C-alpha positions as a Python dict, from the first residue, in 0.01 Angstrom:
ca = {
    (1, 'M'): (0, 0, 0),
    (2, 'S'): (-209, -139, 267),
    (3, 'A'): (-590, -32, 235),
    (4, 'A'): (-683, 247, 530),
    (5, 'T'): (-867, 108, 795),
    (6, 'T'): (-1114, 353, 933),
    (7, 'D'): (-1257, 312, 1304),
    (8, 'Y'): (-1562, 399, 1382),
    (9, 'S'): (-1622, 501, 1753),
    (10, 'P'): (-1846, 457, 1910),
    (11, 'K'): (-1919, 100, 1694),
    (12, 'P'): (-2165, 80, 1502),
    (13, 'G'): (-2453, -93, 1564),
    (14, 'P'): (-2666, -283, 1894),
    (15, 'A'): (-2624, -158, 2232),
    (16, 'P'): (-2618, -527, 2478),
    (17, 'V'): (-2950, -652, 2542),
    (18, 'G'): (-2902, -554, 2894),
    (19, 'R'): (-2782, -179, 2851),
    (20, 'M'): (-3094, -163, 2666),
    (21, 'L'): (-3340, -345, 2868),
    (22, 'L'): (-3226, -114, 3192),
    (23, 'A'): (-3273, 220, 2961),
    (24, 'Q'): (-3576, 138, 2838),
    (25, 'T'): (-3683, 42, 3204),
    (26, 'A'): (-3594, 396, 3310),
    (27, 'F'): (-3760, 536, 3013),
    (28, 'E'): (-4081, 329, 3040),
    (29, 'T'): (-4056, 509, 3491),
    (30, 'R'): (-4005, 841, 3384),
    (31, 'M'): (-4299, 847, 3135),
    (32, 'L'): (-4525, 692, 3417),
    (33, 'L'): (-4434, 920, 3647),
    (34, 'R'): (-4468, 1213, 3451),
    (35, 'N'): (-4862, 1088, 3340),
    (36, 'G'): (-5038, 1260, 3592),
    (37, 'E'): (-5370, 1059, 3489),
    (38, 'Q'): (-5152, 729, 3589),
    (39, 'L'): (-4979, 934, 3917),
    (40, 'L'): (-5315, 1070, 4024),
    (41, 'L'): (-5484, 688, 3978),
    (42, 'T'): (-5106, 461, 4122),
    (43, 'V'): (-5019, 762, 4419),
    (44, 'V'): (-5253, 1021, 4515),
    (45, 'I'): (-5606, 767, 4450),
    (46, 'P'): (-5449, 481, 4731),
    (47, 'T'): (-5331, 771, 4963),
    (48, 'V'): (-5610, 982, 4982),
    (49, 'L'): (-5815, 648, 5082),
    (50, 'L'): (-5563, 541, 5346),
    (51, 'V'): (-5582, 858, 5554),
    (52, 'L'): (-5952, 932, 5471),
    (53, 'F'): (-6111, 567, 5594),
    (54, 'S'): (-5771, 630, 5900),
    (55, 'A'): (-5920, 896, 5992),
    (56, 'V'): (-6311, 860, 5954),
    (57, 'D'): (-6556, 551, 6057),
    (58, 'I'): (-6711, 537, 5811),
    (59, 'V'): (-6680, 150, 5703),
    (60, 'A'): (-6637, -103, 6000),
    (61, 'V'): (-6335, -317, 5950),
    (62, 'E'): (-6211, -679, 6113),
    (63, 'G'): (-5911, -798, 6287),
    (64, 'P'): (-5733, -606, 6578),
    (65, 'G'): (-5584, -318, 6634),
    (66, 'K'): (-5689, -27, 6484),
    (67, 'R'): (-5854, 110, 6140),
    (68, 'V'): (-5503, 156, 5962),
    (69, 'D'): (-5402, -176, 6067),
    (70, 'F'): (-5665, -326, 5868),
    (71, 'L'): (-5672, -87, 5550),
    (72, 'A'): (-5249, -37, 5484),
    (73, 'P'): (-5253, -376, 5388),
    (74, 'G'): (-5548, -365, 5118),
    (75, 'L'): (-5478, -45, 5032),
    (76, 'L'): (-5112, -187, 4919),
    (77, 'A'): (-5271, -414, 4720),
    (78, 'L'): (-5517, -210, 4549),
    (79, 'A'): (-5119, 39, 4455),
    (80, 'V'): (-5073, -295, 4260),
    (81, 'M'): (-5311, -377, 4176),
    (82, 'S'): (-5384, 20, 4002),
    (83, 'T'): (-4965, 21, 3833),
    (84, 'A'): (-4944, -343, 3722),
    (85, 'F'): (-5312, -338, 3601),
    (86, 'T'): (-5477, -43, 3524),
    (87, 'G'): (-5196, 175, 3434),
    (88, 'Q'): (-4997, -69, 3231),
    (89, 'A'): (-5296, -210, 3040),
    (90, 'I'): (-5380, 156, 2949),
    (91, 'A'): (-5027, 280, 2884),
    (92, 'T'): (-4979, -74, 2714),
    (93, 'G'): (-5311, -22, 2449),
    (94, 'F'): (-5302, 331, 2363),
    (95, 'E'): (-4927, 240, 2241),
    (96, 'R'): (-5061, -40, 2094),
    (97, 'R'): (-5321, 171, 1917),
    (98, 'Y'): (-5067, 495, 1808),
    (99, 'G'): (-4786, 235, 1662),
    (100, 'V'): (-4517, 186, 1969),
    (101, 'L'): (-4517, -78, 1991),
    (102, 'K'): (-4482, -158, 1591),
    (103, 'R'): (-4198, 14, 1650),
    (104, 'L'): (-4008, -93, 1921),
    (105, 'G'): (-4083, -457, 1840),
    (106, 'A'): (-3948, -347, 1483),
    (107, 'S'): (-3607, -195, 1699),
    (108, 'P'): (-3329, -391, 1800),
    (109, 'L'): (-3491, -396, 2151),
    (110, 'P'): (-3619, -758, 2137),
    (111, 'R'): (-4009, -809, 2208),
    (112, 'W'): (-3903, -1014, 2508),
    (113, 'A'): (-3715, -698, 2642),
    (114, 'L'): (-3977, -483, 2572),
    (115, 'L'): (-4252, -630, 2752),
    (116, 'T'): (-4004, -704, 3112),
    (117, 'A'): (-3946, -356, 3101),
    (118, 'K'): (-4261, -249, 3076),
    (119, 'T'): (-4244, -549, 3409),
    (120, 'G'): (-3926, -401, 3523),
    (121, 'C'): (-4124, -25, 3523),
    (122, 'V'): (-4396, -191, 3706),
    (123, 'L'): (-4201, -335, 4021),
    (124, 'V'): (-4025, 57, 4013),
    (125, 'T'): (-4309, 188, 4034),
    (126, 'E'): (-4519, -58, 4303),
    (127, 'A'): (-4155, -15, 4538),
    (128, 'L'): (-4147, 409, 4540),
    (129, 'Q'): (-4600, 293, 4661),
    (130, 'V'): (-4529, 104, 4930),
    (131, 'A'): (-4280, 332, 5121),
    (132, 'L'): (-4466, 580, 5057),
    (133, 'L'): (-4788, 407, 5190),
    (134, 'S'): (-4524, 254, 5445),
    (135, 'V'): (-4487, 597, 5482),
    (136, 'I'): (-4765, 786, 5553),
    (137, 'A'): (-4919, 388, 5769),
    (138, 'L'): (-4705, 431, 5999),
    (139, 'A'): (-4737, 793, 6113),
    (140, 'L'): (-5063, 700, 6150),
    (141, 'G'): (-5016, 435, 6417),
    (142, 'W'): (-4948, 119, 6176),
    (143, 'S'): (-4825, -142, 6381),
    (144, 'P'): (-4734, -442, 6101),
    (145, 'H'): (-4649, -794, 6176),
    (146, 'G'): (-4491, -1100, 5994),
    (147, 'N'): (-4208, -1194, 5752),
    (148, 'P'): (-4106, -961, 5515),
    (149, 'L'): (-3984, -1183, 5238),
    (150, 'T'): (-4439, -1335, 5297),
    (151, 'V'): (-4516, -973, 5171),
    (152, 'A'): (-4272, -973, 4905),
    (153, 'A'): (-4381, -1291, 4778),
    (154, 'L'): (-4755, -1206, 4789),
    (155, 'L'): (-4653, -862, 4635),
    (156, 'V'): (-4422, -1086, 4360),
    (157, 'L'): (-4755, -1351, 4295),
    (158, 'G'): (-5005, -1037, 4285),
    (159, 'T'): (-4780, -749, 4036),
    (160, 'A'): (-4766, -1106, 3789),
    (161, 'A'): (-5153, -1199, 3817),
    (162, 'F'): (-5253, -862, 3766),
    (163, 'S'): (-4939, -812, 3470),
    (164, 'G'): (-5094, -1068, 3299),
    (165, 'L'): (-5431, -986, 3234),
    (166, 'G'): (-5373, -582, 3200),
    (167, 'L'): (-5149, -751, 2936),
    (168, 'L'): (-5383, -954, 2778),
    (169, 'M'): (-5668, -637, 2811),
    (170, 'A'): (-5430, -416, 2523),
    (171, 'G'): (-5313, -655, 2329),
    (172, 'T'): (-5658, -785, 2248),
    (173, 'L'): (-5921, -505, 2251),
    (174, 'K'): (-5903, -118, 2120),
    (175, 'A'): (-5737, 103, 2309),
    (176, 'E'): (-6054, 311, 2415),
    (177, 'A'): (-6253, -46, 2563),
    (178, 'T'): (-5926, -91, 2708),
    (179, 'L'): (-5953, 249, 2907),
    (180, 'A'): (-6294, 165, 3020),
    (181, 'G'): (-6274, -167, 3093),
    (182, 'A'): (-5962, -113, 3286),
    (183, 'N'): (-6118, 151, 3450),
    (184, 'L'): (-6442, -34, 3568),
    (185, 'V'): (-6237, -331, 3687),
    (186, 'F'): (-6044, -124, 3894),
    (187, 'I'): (-6407, 49, 4065),
    (188, 'L'): (-6489, -288, 4109),
    (189, 'L'): (-6296, -434, 4197),
    (190, 'L'): (-6238, -228, 4480),
    (191, 'L'): (-6531, -210, 4607),
    (192, 'A'): (-6612, -584, 4595),
    (193, 'G'): (-6207, -727, 4688),
    (194, 'G'): (-6184, -653, 5039),
    (195, 'V'): (-5994, -355, 4998),
    (196, 'I'): (-6187, -147, 5243),
    (197, 'V'): (-6513, -310, 5279),
    (198, 'P'): (-6448, -683, 5467),
    (199, 'L'): (-6576, -943, 5274),
    (200, 'G'): (-6725, -1019, 5514),
    (201, 'K'): (-6960, -807, 5450),
    (202, 'F'): (-7129, -904, 5187),
    (203, 'P'): (-7422, -1233, 5048),
    (204, 'D'): (-7300, -1553, 5150),
    (205, 'A'): (-7413, -1663, 4839),
    (206, 'V'): (-7103, -1405, 4632),
    (207, 'R'): (-6857, -1410, 4883),
    (208, 'P'): (-6724, -1760, 4732),
    (209, 'V'): (-6696, -1587, 4424),
    (210, 'L'): (-6585, -1267, 4469),
    (211, 'E'): (-6267, -1479, 4781),
    (212, 'L'): (-6149, -1687, 4409),
    (213, 'L'): (-6056, -1265, 4256),
    (214, 'P'): (-5666, -1193, 4300),
    (215, 'I'): (-5705, -889, 4466),
    (216, 'S'): (-5936, -1051, 4660),
    (217, 'A'): (-5612, -1271, 4753),
    (218, 'L'): (-5356, -1026, 4826),
    (219, 'S'): (-5546, -776, 5061),
    (220, 'D'): (-5635, -1110, 5251),
    (221, 'G'): (-5278, -1274, 5245),
    (222, 'L'): (-5160, -942, 5306),
    (223, 'R'): (-5399, -869, 5585),
    (224, 'S'): (-5409, -1238, 5761),
    (225, 'V'): (-4954, -1141, 5791),
    (226, 'L'): (-4961, -834, 5852),
    (227, 'Q'): (-5233, -758, 6066),
    (228, 'A'): (-5301, -1084, 6230),
    (229, 'G'): (-4925, -1199, 6208),
    (230, 'A'): (-5000, -1541, 6069),
    (231, 'G'): (-4805, -1746, 5898),
    (232, 'V'): (-4768, -1826, 5549),
    (233, 'P'): (-5091, -1786, 5284),
    (234, 'W'): (-5025, -2078, 5151),
    (235, 'A'): (-5390, -2030, 4989),
    (236, 'D'): (-5380, -1713, 4852),
    (237, 'L'): (-5050, -1738, 4697),
    (238, 'G'): (-5205, -2053, 4534),
    (239, 'I'): (-5432, -1771, 4411),
    (240, 'L'): (-5221, -1565, 4253),
    (241, 'A'): (-4969, -1818, 4125),
    (242, 'G'): (-5316, -1965, 3881),
    (243, 'W'): (-5395, -1600, 3850),
    (244, 'S'): (-5029, -1563, 3716),
    (245, 'V'): (-5006, -1868, 3520),
    (246, 'L'): (-5342, -1788, 3328),
    (247, 'G'): (-5296, -1448, 3270),
    (248, 'L'): (-4927, -1461, 3142),
    (249, 'A'): (-5040, -1730, 2943),
    (250, 'A'): (-5298, -1534, 2736),
    (251, 'A'): (-5115, -1282, 2739),
    (252, 'A'): (-4838, -1436, 2514),
    (253, 'R'): (-5081, -1681, 2339),
    (254, 'F'): (-5294, -1358, 2207),
    (255, 'F'): (-5086, -1028, 2295),
    (256, 'R'): (-5109, -881, 1909),
    (257, 'W'): (-4844, -571, 1854),
    (258, 'E'): (-5079, -342, 1625),
}
């Protein structure tokens, strides 16, 4: 007699990497959207700032058009920073502290796929942010200009730059230090990165340094395209590309999983 064979269903073993990647991305996105603190940071704060500063003449703005034409690009840049840098750094830092990353790193999901899933979560969240802020800005009278592909390139490079810096912070500092540092950087760059206050209002001595910051390059690039209808802002794209390479390379080199 031939030995009986057992047919297991479903077949044991890890799922295909693509399916695991999609599942982890969906999980990361659900966890982010269920987190009230992160939702406040990524959605509520940029929305409130857009509505408030568009309606009230608190700070002087530059360029043609209405106040919202100046503010909308800067707050799109702020939304990217809040998700790709601040939110991701804090969430990843505490996952590392509680051993979540260590356990996931021992699962069939490759470590590169885990980081890719986090990037996918960031991109999904940013798409929701951009859609929401754009609808609100249009309702406030925003008149955007420029090439959408150029805007997309700026947003993607800005995401890469801030993701690298966020993962570098989360993978090298303690969770509490990451929490404090990420929020402090968020506030400083909000005030000094050309998001709401034009860089032209700062002293000449510090302006060249501020212009090299990733948030300044992103907000300035978006504003030159969407507000002024300019062509490709190569200088701003170059600054973002430089931050992307440095941040992602440093994160890959120094990130500690436990």
